[in-house]
Amino acid sequence: MGSIGRLSTQGTVLLLCDMQDKFRPTIFQFTNIVSNAARVLQACRTLGIPPIVTEQYPKGLGPTVPELGASDLKAYAKTKFSMLTEEVQSELKALGEPKKAILCGIEAQACIACTTFDLLERGIEVHIVADAVSSRSQTDRLFALSRLKQSGAFLTTTEGLLLQLVQDAKHPNFKEIQKLLAHPSPDTGLLGLFSSL
């Protein structure tokens, strides 16, 4: 039987892809996508899951947006669409070669897709946080998520991910995670896509 996609805090890494200032006006639901990714980052910090941040051609596309809450993290600059640059691969090696990756960011049909394919080819299980991933067009977002699901990635939501990571109200960090779930995740337009996935 193949993996059912159960997540745990052990052997997992959070990948935050290219949430940069110049994308703000063009990416569908950018503000809400970043808000959800910021909650995922907060939860991962609380639970000891290491984060990795990339920026696509930052000289032209600007820095990671401050509201992500990642200003203390080194952002790896890249020009290729996959996050798996040599530097990021070295970082993964230093982290003990995680077997599972949580993926948030933009764009679904470009950097998220290429990163997912690279991770899957390396035998790393991929969990895409669908309400923390977007594109300029809803069509590209829909077909990218559908295609990545066909390839073997698991699709989840911000809240689903956080609850899966703690799994029990008796978890020592549950109260902190519960605070992140006090308000429902903002709508990022996924409901209209759901019947097609």
Short mmCIF file of C-alpha atoms in Angstrom, two decimals, residues 27-147:
data_model
loop_
_atom_site.label_atom_id
_atom_site.label_comp_id
_atom_site.label_asym_id
_atom_site.label_seq_id
_atom_site.Cartn_x
_atom_site.Cartn_y
_atom_site.Cartn_z
CA ILE A 27 -1.53 36.90 -7.96
CA PHE A 28 -5.14 35.84 -7.31
CA GLN A 29 -5.97 36.26 -3.60
CA PHE A 30 -2.35 37.18 -2.80
CA THR A 31 -3.12 38.73 0.62
CA ASN A 32 -5.12 35.70 1.80
CA ILE A 33 -2.57 33.24 0.39
CA VAL A 34 0.22 34.96 2.36
CA SER A 35 -1.97 35.16 5.47
CA ASN A 36 -2.54 31.39 5.37
CA ALA A 37 1.15 30.69 4.67
CA ALA A 38 2.08 32.94 7.63
CA ARG A 39 -0.13 30.82 9.91
CA VAL A 40 1.50 27.65 8.60
CA LEU A 41 4.93 29.17 9.30
CA GLN A 42 3.92 30.16 12.84
CA ALA A 43 2.64 26.64 13.51
CA CYS A 44 5.78 25.04 12.10
CA ARG A 45 7.96 27.26 14.30
CA THR A 46 5.90 26.22 17.33
CA LEU A 47 6.18 22.54 16.40
CA GLY A 48 9.88 22.57 15.50
CA ILE A 49 9.46 22.04 11.74
CA PRO A 50 12.26 23.88 9.94
CA PRO A 51 11.29 26.40 7.23
CA ILE A 52 13.11 27.21 3.98
CA VAL A 53 12.32 30.36 1.97
CA THR A 54 13.12 31.10 -1.67
CA GLU A 55 12.82 34.21 -3.83
CA GLN A 56 12.55 34.20 -7.61
CA TYR A 57 14.99 36.72 -9.11
CA PRO A 58 14.76 39.11 -6.13
CA LYS A 59 16.66 41.86 -7.97
CA GLY A 60 13.67 42.26 -10.28
CA LEU A 61 10.78 40.84 -8.23
CA GLY A 62 11.64 42.28 -4.84
CA PRO A 63 11.97 40.70 -1.41
CA THR A 64 9.67 38.33 0.44
CA VAL A 65 6.68 40.28 1.78
CA PRO A 66 7.01 41.21 5.48
CA GLU A 67 3.56 39.90 6.43
CA LEU A 68 4.76 36.33 5.86
CA GLY A 69 6.74 36.74 9.08
CA ALA A 70 9.92 35.27 7.64
CA SER A 71 12.25 38.29 7.82
CA ASP A 72 14.56 36.44 10.22
CA LEU A 73 15.07 33.61 7.72
CA LYS A 74 17.66 33.49 4.95
CA ALA A 75 15.88 33.67 1.61
CA TYR A 76 17.59 31.66 -1.13
CA ALA A 77 17.63 33.55 -4.43
CA LYS A 78 16.92 31.54 -7.57
CA THR A 79 16.19 31.86 -11.26
CA LYS A 80 15.04 28.27 -11.91
CA PHE A 81 11.42 27.46 -11.20
CA SER A 82 12.13 24.64 -8.75
CA MET A 83 13.03 25.61 -5.20
CA LEU A 84 15.61 22.82 -5.17
CA THR A 85 18.66 24.91 -5.97
CA GLU A 86 22.07 23.64 -4.88
CA GLU A 87 21.86 25.83 -1.75
CA VAL A 88 18.44 24.50 -0.81
CA GLN A 89 19.57 20.92 -1.43
CA SER A 90 22.52 21.55 0.90
CA GLU A 91 20.11 22.91 3.51
CA LEU A 92 17.93 19.81 3.18
CA LYS A 93 21.00 17.63 3.63
CA ALA A 94 21.96 19.62 6.75
CA LEU A 95 18.42 19.00 8.07
CA GLY A 96 18.93 15.24 7.76
CA GLU A 97 17.16 14.73 4.40
CA PRO A 98 13.49 15.25 5.42
CA LYS A 99 11.11 12.67 3.98
CA LYS A 100 8.07 14.99 3.88
CA ALA A 101 7.65 18.55 2.62
CA ILE A 102 4.88 21.06 3.24
CA LEU A 103 4.66 23.50 0.33
CA CYS A 104 3.16 27.01 0.23
CA GLY A 105 3.61 29.87 -2.23
CA ILE A 106 3.39 30.86 -5.87
CA GLU A 107 2.86 30.21 -8.70
CA ALA A 108 1.04 26.88 -8.72
CA GLN A 109 1.74 26.03 -12.37
CA ALA A 110 5.37 27.16 -12.28
CA CYS A 111 7.54 27.09 -9.15
CA ILE A 112 5.13 25.03 -7.02
CA ALA A 113 4.77 22.45 -9.82
CA CYS A 114 8.51 22.21 -10.60
CA THR A 115 9.37 21.97 -6.91
CA THR A 116 6.76 19.25 -6.39
CA PHE A 117 8.06 17.20 -9.32
CA ASP A 118 11.66 17.48 -8.04
CA LEU A 119 10.65 16.48 -4.52
CA LEU A 120 8.55 13.53 -5.67
CA GLU A 121 11.37 12.28 -7.92
CA ARG A 122 13.62 12.29 -4.84
CA GLY A 123 11.10 10.17 -2.91
CA ILE A 124 9.96 13.05 -0.70
CA GLU A 125 6.26 13.10 0.14
CA VAL A 126 4.69 16.47 -0.78
CA HIS A 127 1.81 18.17 1.02
CA ILE A 128 0.56 21.22 -0.86
CA VAL A 129 -1.43 23.68 1.25
CA ALA A 130 -4.02 24.54 -1.40
CA ASP A 131 -5.32 27.68 0.34
CA ALA A 132 -1.73 28.94 0.66
CA VAL A 133 -0.88 28.42 -3.04
CA SER A 134 -2.05 30.51 -6.00
CA SER A 135 -1.40 31.79 -9.53
CA ARG A 136 -2.27 34.82 -11.58
CA SER A 137 -5.16 32.88 -13.09
CA GLN A 138 -7.64 30.56 -11.40
CA THR A 139 -7.47 28.30 -14.46
CA ASP A 140 -3.73 27.76 -14.01
CA ARG A 141 -4.22 27.24 -10.27
CA LEU A 142 -6.96 24.64 -10.83
CA PHE A 143 -5.09 22.63 -13.45
CA ALA A 144 -1.80 22.81 -11.55
CA LEU A 145 -3.36 21.48 -8.34
CA SER A 146 -5.19 18.78 -10.28
CA ARG A 147 -2.02 17.79 -12.15
#
